[in-house]
XYZ file of C-alpha atoms in Angstrom:
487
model
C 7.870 -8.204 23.202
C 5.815 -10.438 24.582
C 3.032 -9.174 27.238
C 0.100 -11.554 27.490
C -0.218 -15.126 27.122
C -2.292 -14.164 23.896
C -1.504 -12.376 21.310
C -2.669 -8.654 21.276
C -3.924 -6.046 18.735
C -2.495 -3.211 20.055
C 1.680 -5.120 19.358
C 0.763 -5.471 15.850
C 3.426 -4.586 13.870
C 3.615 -5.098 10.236
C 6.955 -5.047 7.602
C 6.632 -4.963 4.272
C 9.642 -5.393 1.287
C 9.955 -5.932 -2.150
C 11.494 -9.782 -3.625
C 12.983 -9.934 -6.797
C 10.219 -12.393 -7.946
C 7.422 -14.344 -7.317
C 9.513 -16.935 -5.877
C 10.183 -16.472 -2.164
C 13.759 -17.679 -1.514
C 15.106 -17.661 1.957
C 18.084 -15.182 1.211
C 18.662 -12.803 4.628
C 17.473 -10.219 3.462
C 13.804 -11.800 2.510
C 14.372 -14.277 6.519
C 13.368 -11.836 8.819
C 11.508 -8.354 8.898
C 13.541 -4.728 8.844
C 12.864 -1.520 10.611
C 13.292 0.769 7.785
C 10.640 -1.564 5.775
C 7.997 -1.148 8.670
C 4.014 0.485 7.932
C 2.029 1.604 10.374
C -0.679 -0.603 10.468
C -4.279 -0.310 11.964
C -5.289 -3.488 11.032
C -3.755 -6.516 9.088
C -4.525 -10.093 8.520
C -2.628 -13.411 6.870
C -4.082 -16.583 6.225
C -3.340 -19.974 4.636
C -4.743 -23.345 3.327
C -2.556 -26.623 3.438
C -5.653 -28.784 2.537
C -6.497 -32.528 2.093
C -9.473 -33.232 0.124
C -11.488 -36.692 1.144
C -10.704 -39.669 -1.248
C -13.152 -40.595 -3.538
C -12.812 -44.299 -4.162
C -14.620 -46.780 -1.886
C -14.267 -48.468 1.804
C -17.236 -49.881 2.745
C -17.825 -46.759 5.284
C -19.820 -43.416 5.223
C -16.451 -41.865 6.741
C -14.792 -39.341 4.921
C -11.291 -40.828 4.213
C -7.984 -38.312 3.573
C -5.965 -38.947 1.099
C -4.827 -36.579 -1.323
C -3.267 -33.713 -0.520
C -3.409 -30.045 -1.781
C -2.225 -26.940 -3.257
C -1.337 -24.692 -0.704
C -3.030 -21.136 -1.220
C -2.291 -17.860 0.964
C -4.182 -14.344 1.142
C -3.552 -11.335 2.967
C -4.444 -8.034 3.743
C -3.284 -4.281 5.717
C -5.047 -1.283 6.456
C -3.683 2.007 7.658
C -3.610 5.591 7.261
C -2.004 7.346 4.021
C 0.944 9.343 5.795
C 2.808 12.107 3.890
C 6.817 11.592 5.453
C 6.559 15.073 6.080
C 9.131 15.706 3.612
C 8.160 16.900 0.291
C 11.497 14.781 -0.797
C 10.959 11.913 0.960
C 9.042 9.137 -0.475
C 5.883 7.760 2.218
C 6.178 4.562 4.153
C 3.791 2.791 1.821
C 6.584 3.832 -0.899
C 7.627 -0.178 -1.072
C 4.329 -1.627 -0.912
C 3.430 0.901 -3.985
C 5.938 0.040 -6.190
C 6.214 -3.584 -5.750
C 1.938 -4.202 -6.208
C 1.216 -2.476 -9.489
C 2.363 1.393 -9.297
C 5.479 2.963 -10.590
C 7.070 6.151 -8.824
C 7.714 9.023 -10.480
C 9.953 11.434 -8.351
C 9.944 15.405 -9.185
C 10.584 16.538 -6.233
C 13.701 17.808 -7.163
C 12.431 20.627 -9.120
C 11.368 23.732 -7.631
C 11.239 27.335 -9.297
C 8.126 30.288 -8.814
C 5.703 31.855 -11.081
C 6.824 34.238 -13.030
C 4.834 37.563 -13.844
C 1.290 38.421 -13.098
C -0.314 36.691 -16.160
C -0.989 32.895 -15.156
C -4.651 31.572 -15.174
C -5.733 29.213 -12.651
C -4.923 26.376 -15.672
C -1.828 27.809 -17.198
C 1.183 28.677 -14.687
C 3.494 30.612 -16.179
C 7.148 29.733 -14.817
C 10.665 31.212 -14.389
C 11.346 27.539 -15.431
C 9.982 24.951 -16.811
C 12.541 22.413 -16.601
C 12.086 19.331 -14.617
C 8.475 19.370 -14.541
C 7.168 16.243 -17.075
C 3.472 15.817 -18.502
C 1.657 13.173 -16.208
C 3.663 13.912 -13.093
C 2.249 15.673 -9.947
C 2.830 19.739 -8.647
C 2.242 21.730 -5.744
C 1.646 25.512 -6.515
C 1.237 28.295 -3.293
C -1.862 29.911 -3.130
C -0.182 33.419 -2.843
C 3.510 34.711 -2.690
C 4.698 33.732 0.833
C 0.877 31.657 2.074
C 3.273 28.261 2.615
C -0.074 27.029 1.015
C -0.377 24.909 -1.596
C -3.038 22.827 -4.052
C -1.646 20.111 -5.723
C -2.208 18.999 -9.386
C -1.583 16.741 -12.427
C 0.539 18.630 -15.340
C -1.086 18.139 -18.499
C 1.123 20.452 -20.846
C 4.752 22.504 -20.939
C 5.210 25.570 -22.438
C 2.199 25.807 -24.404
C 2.045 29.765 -24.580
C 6.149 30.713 -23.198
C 7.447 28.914 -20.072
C 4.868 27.799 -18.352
C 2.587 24.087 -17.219
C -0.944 23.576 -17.503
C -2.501 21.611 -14.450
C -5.979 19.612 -14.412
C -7.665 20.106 -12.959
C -7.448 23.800 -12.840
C -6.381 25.494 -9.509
C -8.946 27.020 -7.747
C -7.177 30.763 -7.526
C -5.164 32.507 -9.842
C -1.477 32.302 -9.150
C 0.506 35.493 -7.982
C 3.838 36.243 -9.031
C 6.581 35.028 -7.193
C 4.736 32.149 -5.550
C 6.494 29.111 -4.874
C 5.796 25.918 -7.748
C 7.659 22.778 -6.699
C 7.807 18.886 -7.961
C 6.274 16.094 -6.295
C 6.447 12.520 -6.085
C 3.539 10.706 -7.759
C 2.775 6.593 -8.101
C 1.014 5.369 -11.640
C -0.106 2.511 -12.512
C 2.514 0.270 -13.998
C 1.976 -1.684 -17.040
C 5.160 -4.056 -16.595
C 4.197 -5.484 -13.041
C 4.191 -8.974 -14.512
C 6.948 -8.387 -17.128
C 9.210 -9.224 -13.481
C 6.370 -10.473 -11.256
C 6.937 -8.114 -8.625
C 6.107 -9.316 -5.518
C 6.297 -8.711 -1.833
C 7.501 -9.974 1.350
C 5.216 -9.367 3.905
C 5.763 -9.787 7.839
C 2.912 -9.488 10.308
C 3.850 -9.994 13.797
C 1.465 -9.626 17.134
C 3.595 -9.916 20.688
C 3.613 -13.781 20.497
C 3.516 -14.984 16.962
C 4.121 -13.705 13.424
C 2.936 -14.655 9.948
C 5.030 -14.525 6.670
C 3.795 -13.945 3.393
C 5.882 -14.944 0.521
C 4.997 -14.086 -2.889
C 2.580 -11.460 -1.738
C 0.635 -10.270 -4.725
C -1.871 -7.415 -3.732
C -4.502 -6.909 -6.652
C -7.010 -4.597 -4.750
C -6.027 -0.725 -3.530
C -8.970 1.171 -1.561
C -8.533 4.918 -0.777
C -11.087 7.212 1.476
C -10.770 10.758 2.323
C -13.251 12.404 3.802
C -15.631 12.899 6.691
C -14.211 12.401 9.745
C -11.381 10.691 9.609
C -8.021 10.674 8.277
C -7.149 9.470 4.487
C -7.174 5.813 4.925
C -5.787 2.839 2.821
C -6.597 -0.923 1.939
C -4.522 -3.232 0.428
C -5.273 -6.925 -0.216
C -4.565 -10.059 -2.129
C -2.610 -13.194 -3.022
C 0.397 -14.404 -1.726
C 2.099 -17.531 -2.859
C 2.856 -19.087 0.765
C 2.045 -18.579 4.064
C 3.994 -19.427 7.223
C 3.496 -19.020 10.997
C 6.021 -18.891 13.636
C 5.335 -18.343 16.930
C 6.925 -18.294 20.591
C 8.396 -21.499 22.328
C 10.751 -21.634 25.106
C 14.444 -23.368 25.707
C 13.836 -27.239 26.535
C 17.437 -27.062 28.497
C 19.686 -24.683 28.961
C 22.327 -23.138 26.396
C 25.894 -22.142 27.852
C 28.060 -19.007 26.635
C 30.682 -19.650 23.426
C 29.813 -20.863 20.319
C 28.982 -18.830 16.716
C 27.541 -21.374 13.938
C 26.240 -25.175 14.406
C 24.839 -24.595 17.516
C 22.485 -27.397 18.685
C 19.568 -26.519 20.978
C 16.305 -28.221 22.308
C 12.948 -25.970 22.084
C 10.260 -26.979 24.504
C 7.934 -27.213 20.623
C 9.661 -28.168 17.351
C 6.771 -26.905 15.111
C 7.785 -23.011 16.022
C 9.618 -22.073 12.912
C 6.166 -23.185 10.822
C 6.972 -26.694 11.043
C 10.558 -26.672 9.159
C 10.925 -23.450 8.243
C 14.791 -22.343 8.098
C 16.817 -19.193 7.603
C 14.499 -17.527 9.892
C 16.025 -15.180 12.997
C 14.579 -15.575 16.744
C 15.704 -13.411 19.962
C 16.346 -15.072 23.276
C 14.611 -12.387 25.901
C 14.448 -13.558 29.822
C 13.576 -9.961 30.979
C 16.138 -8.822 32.343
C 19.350 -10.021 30.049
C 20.173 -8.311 27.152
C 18.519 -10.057 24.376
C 20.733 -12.284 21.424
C 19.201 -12.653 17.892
C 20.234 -15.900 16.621
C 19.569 -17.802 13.183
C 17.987 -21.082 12.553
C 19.778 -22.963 10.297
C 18.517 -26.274 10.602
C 15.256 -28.226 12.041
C 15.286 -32.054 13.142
C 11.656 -32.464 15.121
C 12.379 -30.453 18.890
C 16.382 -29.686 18.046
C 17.094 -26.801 16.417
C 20.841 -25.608 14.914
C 21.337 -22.194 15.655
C 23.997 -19.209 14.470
C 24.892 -17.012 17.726
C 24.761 -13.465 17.807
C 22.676 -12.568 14.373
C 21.875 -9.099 13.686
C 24.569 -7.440 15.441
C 23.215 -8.756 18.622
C 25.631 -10.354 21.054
C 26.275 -13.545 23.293
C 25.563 -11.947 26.911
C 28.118 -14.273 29.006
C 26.278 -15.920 30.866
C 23.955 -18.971 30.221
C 20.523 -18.852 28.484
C 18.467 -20.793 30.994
C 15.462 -23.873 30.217
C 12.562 -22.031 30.241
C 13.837 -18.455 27.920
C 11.187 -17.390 25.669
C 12.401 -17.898 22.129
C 10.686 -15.557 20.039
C 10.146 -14.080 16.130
C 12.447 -11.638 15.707
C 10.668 -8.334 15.910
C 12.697 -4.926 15.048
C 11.737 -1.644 16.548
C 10.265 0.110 13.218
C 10.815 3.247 12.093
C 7.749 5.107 11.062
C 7.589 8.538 9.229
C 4.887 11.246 8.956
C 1.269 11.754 10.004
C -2.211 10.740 9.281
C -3.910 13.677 7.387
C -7.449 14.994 8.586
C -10.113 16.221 6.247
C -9.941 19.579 7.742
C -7.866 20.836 5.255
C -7.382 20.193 1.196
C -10.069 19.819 -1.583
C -12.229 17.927 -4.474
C -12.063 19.806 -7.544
C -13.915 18.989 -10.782
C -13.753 20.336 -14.240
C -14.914 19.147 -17.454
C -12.228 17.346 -19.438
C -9.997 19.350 -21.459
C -12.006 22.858 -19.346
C -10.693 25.662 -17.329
C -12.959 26.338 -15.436
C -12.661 24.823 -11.732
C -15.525 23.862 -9.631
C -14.988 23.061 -5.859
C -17.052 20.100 -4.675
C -18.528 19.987 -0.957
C -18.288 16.554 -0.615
C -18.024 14.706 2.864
C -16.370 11.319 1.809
C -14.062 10.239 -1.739
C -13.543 6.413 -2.129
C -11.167 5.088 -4.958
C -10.979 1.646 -5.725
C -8.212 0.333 -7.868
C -8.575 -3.341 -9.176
C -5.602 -4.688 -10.679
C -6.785 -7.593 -12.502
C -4.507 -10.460 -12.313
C -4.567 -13.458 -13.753
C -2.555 -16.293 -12.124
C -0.692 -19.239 -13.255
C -2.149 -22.082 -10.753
C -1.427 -25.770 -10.271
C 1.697 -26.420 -11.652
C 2.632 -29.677 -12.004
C 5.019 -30.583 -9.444
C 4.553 -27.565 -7.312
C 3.035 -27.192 -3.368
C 1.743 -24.190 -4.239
C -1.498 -22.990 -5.755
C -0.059 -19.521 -7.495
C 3.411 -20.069 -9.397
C 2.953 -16.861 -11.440
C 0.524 -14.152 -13.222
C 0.531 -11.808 -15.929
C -2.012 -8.663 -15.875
C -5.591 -8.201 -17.309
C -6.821 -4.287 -17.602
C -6.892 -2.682 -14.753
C -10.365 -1.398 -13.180
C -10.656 1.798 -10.984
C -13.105 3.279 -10.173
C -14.282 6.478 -7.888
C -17.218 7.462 -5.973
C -17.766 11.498 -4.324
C -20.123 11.842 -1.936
C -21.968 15.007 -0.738
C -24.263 17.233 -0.979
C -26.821 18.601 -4.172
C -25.150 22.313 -3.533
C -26.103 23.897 -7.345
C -23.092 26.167 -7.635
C -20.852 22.858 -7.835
C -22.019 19.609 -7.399
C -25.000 19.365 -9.277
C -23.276 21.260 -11.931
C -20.660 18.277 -11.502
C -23.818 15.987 -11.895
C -24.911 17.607 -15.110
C -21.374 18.061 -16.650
C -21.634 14.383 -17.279
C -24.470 14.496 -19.567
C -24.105 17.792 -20.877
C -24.848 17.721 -25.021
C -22.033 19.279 -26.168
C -19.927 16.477 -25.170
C -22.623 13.266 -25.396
C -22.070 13.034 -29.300
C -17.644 12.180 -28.449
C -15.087 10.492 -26.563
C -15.387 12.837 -23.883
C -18.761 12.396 -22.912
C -19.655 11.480 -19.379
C -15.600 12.487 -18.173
C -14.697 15.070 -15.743
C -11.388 16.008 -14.290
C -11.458 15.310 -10.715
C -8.943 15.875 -8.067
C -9.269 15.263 -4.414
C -6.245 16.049 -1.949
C -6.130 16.577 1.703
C -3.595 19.052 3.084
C -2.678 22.034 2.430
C 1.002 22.406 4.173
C 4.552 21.294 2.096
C 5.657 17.640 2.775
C 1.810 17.109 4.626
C 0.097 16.742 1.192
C -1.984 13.381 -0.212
C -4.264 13.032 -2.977
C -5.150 11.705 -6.419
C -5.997 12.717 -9.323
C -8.454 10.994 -12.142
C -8.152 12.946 -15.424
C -11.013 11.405 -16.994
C -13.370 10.246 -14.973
C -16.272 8.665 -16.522
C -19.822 9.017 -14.639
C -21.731 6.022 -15.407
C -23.711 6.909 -11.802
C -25.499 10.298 -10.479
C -27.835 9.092 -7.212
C -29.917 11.446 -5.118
C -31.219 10.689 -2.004
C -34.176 12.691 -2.211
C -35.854 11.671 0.712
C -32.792 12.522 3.310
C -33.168 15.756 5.323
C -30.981 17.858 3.098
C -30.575 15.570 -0.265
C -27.315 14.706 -0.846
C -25.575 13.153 -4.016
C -23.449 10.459 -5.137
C -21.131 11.055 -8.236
C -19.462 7.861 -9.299
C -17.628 6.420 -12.449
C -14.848 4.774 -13.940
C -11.223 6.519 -14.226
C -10.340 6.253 -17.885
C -6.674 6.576 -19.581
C -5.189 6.931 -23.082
C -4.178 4.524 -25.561
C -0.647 5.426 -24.428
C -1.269 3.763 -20.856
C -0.568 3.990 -17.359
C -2.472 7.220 -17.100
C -6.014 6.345 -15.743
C -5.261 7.470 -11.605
C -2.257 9.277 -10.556
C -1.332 9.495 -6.273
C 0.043 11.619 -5.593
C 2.652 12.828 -2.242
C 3.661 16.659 -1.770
C-alpha cells in the first residue's frame, strides 16, 4: 500500500508478537510483521529518543555545545476494541498481547456438560459433571434450557454440596435443568512476567512508513464498557528500542536472476532506520506482481538484498529506477466483533453473599497498573531499559450510573455496612461486568473483591447519579485480584 504522499490514519495497521526476552534479536521471525499476529487497531502510536545532552565544560561561548550522547528510550501505545473471535474455543486477537504483558491464559473451554436437576441456586450450579471446571477460572451458564443465552462468571468452589460449582458473583436467575454450562477462556494476572521478561514485538505500519518496537513492555491495561460504545481497550508502555523505516525508491534499475548478495542502490540509505538489517521490503510498481526481498546488509545508499522472501517471487522482468521500495506489510487476519453495550450486565454482591444485585450503570472503567521496575543504564549499553522485575500490581475499577435504591445505592451502602466494617471483608463487593449475551460473543471481567475506598453523588445533576470506585483485591495465594474473561 501506499496511497498518498503522507501517511494516513485510516492504513494503520498494527502486528503484535511475543520475543523470547527482553532482548530484541533480529531472528525472522521477530524481522518483519505476520498476518496471523495482526490487532485491529483504532489508534496506535510509537516513539523514540536518541538524545545528546549539551556539554558542560567551557568554550568561551553562550552556545550550547553537543557532546555526549545518550541512552536511547522508546514508548508506545494501541487502542482498539475488545473482540470475542466468535468462537467460544478460540482465543481473541489480543490473545498474544495478553500473555506476553503481564496475564496468563487459562483455557476451559474444553469442558462443557448441563445442569443437572431442578435444585441449583443462582450461586450453586449443580452439574451432571464437574470435571474440567477449576476454582478461579471463568463459566458461561444459559439462562434457561434451550435460551442460547448465557451470563458468565468466576467459579469460586467444586462440589461443595454433590456435583456442582459455585460462581461469584451469583447469577442473576436460577438455573433450569438441562441448561447448557460450558468452560471459558480467562487471562490472570501473572506473577512470573519478569521471572522470563516477557516482552513483545510490536509493528505499527501507516501506508508509507512503519515503526518497530523491540522489547515492548506494556505496564498499563485500560478497559471501558458501557454507554455507547463498544468494550474498548488501552494498552501502553516501555519498549527497549525503537526503529523507523519508511518508503524510498530504486536509485537504478535491478534486472531478473539472482537469490542472495544482491547489491542495489535506494534513492535514501537511511530507510531501514539508518542500518537496520534483517528487515523484509516489497518492490510494488502498480501493476507488477510485487517481490518481498530481505535486507541483509547496509553500506550508506547500497543495500544487499535476498530475492524472493516470503514466498514471493522474481517477476521476470526488470525492477525499474524509480519502484517504490516499501516496509513489508501483510494482509492481516482479524477475528470477531466489537461488542455493544446493548446486551450483558454489572452484577454486585457482597463478598462471600448470594444474593445478586443488578447494577444500572452506563459506563465500567478498569485500570490495571502493572508496576514495573526497570533495570536502566547499563554500563556499556545504547539503551535506557536492559531489564525489570515486578512491583505489586495496582487495579483498580470505577461503575458509573445512576442512585436507583433497589441496586446501586444498596451497592453504595454494602461497602460500609457494620457487619462487615469490624474484618477483612469490609468495604469488598463481588463485582462482575460482561457485555454479551450470545456463545463465542461474550467479554467481561470479574473483580472478586473489590474494595470501595470511593462512593460520589452528583447531587446537583438532573437525576443524581453515582460513582462506585475501589481497588480489586486478591489473596495471599496471588494472581487472583481481576480475572478477563472470553466466552
Amino acid at each position: 500500500m501506499t496511497g498518498p504522499k503522507v501517511d494516513i490514519g485510516r492504513a494503520l495497521s498494527v502486528f503484535v508478537s511475543s520475543q523470547s526476552g527482553l532482548t530484541l534479536s533480529d531472528t525472522a521471525g521477530e524481522s518483519y510483521p505476520e498476518a496471523a499476529d495482526a490487532v485491529r487497531a483504532i489508534g496506535s502510536s510509537a516513539s523514540g529518543t536518541m538524545a545528546y545532552n549539551p556539554r558542560e565544560d567551557k568554550f568561551g561561548t553562550a552556545t550550547a555545545v553537543p557532546g555526549i550522547q545518550q541512552k536511547r528510550t522508546a514508548e508506545g501505545s494501541i487502542e482498539g476494541y475488545v473482540m470475542p473471535s466468535g468462537t467460544r474455543t478460540t482465543a481473541p486477537d489480543i490473545d498474544e498481547l495478553l500473555t506476553s504483558s503481564g496475564w496468563e491464559k487459562v483455557d476451559r473451554s474444553g469442558t462443557t456438560t448441563t445442569v443437572s436437576g431442578g435444585s441449583s441456586t443462582s450461586a450453586q450450579v449443580d452439574l451432571a459433571s464437574s470435571t474440567g471446571f477449576v476454582v478461579g477460572d471463568a463459566v458461561i451458564v444459559e439462562t434457561g434450557n434451550g435460551t442460547s443465552l448465557y451470563e458468565m462468571r468466576r467459579v469460586t468452589a467444586i462440589d461443595t454440596g454433590g456435583t456442582d460449582i459455585t460462581v461469584a458473583p451469583p447469577l442473576s436467575f436460577t438455573p433450569a435443568a438441562s441448561a447448557n454450562v460450558k468452560g471459558a477462556i480467562a487471562y490472570k494476572p501473572s506473577d512470573v512476567r519478569d521471572s522470563s521478561e516477557a516482552a513483545l514485538c510490536a509493528w505499527i505500519l501507516n501506508n508509507n512508513s512503519a515503526d518497530r518496537l523491540g522489547g515492548w513492555t506494556p505496564g498499563a491495561l485500560s478497559l471501558t464498557m458501557g454507554g455507547e460504545d463498544a468494550a474498548r481497550f488501552s494498552i501502553s508502555g516501555t519498549a527497549r528500542r525503537q526503529d523507523r523505516l519508511f518508503q524510498t525508491e530504486l536509485a537504478s534499475p535491478l534486472s531478473t536472476g539472482g537469490t542472495t548478495g544482491v547489491s542495489i542502490t535506494v534513492n535514501d540509505g537511511l530507510a531501514s532506520a539508518g542500518n537496520l538489517t534483517n528487515t523484509y521490503w516489497t518492490f510494488d510498481d502498480g501493476a507488477t506482481t510485487a517481490e518481498t526481498v530481505k535486507l541483509t546488509a547496509i553500506s550508506g545508499a547500497t543495500w544487499t538484498i535476498t530475492r524472493r522472501a516470503l514466498g514471493t517471487s522474481d517477476p521476470g522482468t526488470t525492477w525499474a529506477a524509480g519502484t517504490k521500495l516499501q516496509p513489508y506489510r501483510p494482509t492481516g487476519t482479524y477475528a470477531g466483533d466489537p461488542v455493544p453495550a446493548t446486551s450483558g450486565q454489572m452484577v454486585f454482591a457482597t463478598y462471600g453473599g448470594t444474593t445478586p444485585i443488578e447494577l444500572q450503570c452506563s459506563e465500567a472503567t478498569l485500570d490495571c497498573g502493572f508496576g514495573l521496575a526497570y533495570r536502566e543504564d547499563i554500563m556499556g549499553d545504547s539503551y535506557k531499559v536492559g531489564g525489570y522485575v515486578m512491583s505489586p500490581r495496582e487495579v483498580s475499577a470505577t461503575l458509573s450510573g445512576w442512585t436507583l435504591y433497589e441496586n446501586n445505592m444498596k451497592a453504595a451502602m454494602q461497602a460500609f455496612q457494620t457487619t462487615d466494617i469490624a474484618g477483612a471483608s469490609s468495604q469488598q463487593i463481588t463485582v462482575a461486568v460482561v457485555c454479551g449475551q450470545t456463545e463465542g460473543k461474550m467479554f467481561g471481567w470479574v473483580a472478586p473483591r473489590l474494595r470501595t475506598t470511593d462512593v460520589s453523588l452528583d447531587r446537583g445533576a438532573e437525576e443524581v447519579t453515582l460513582d462506585l470506585a475501589g481497588r480489586c483485591e486478591g489473596t495471599s495465594s496471588g494472581e487472583d485480584e481481576i480475572v478477563l474473561m472470553f466466552g
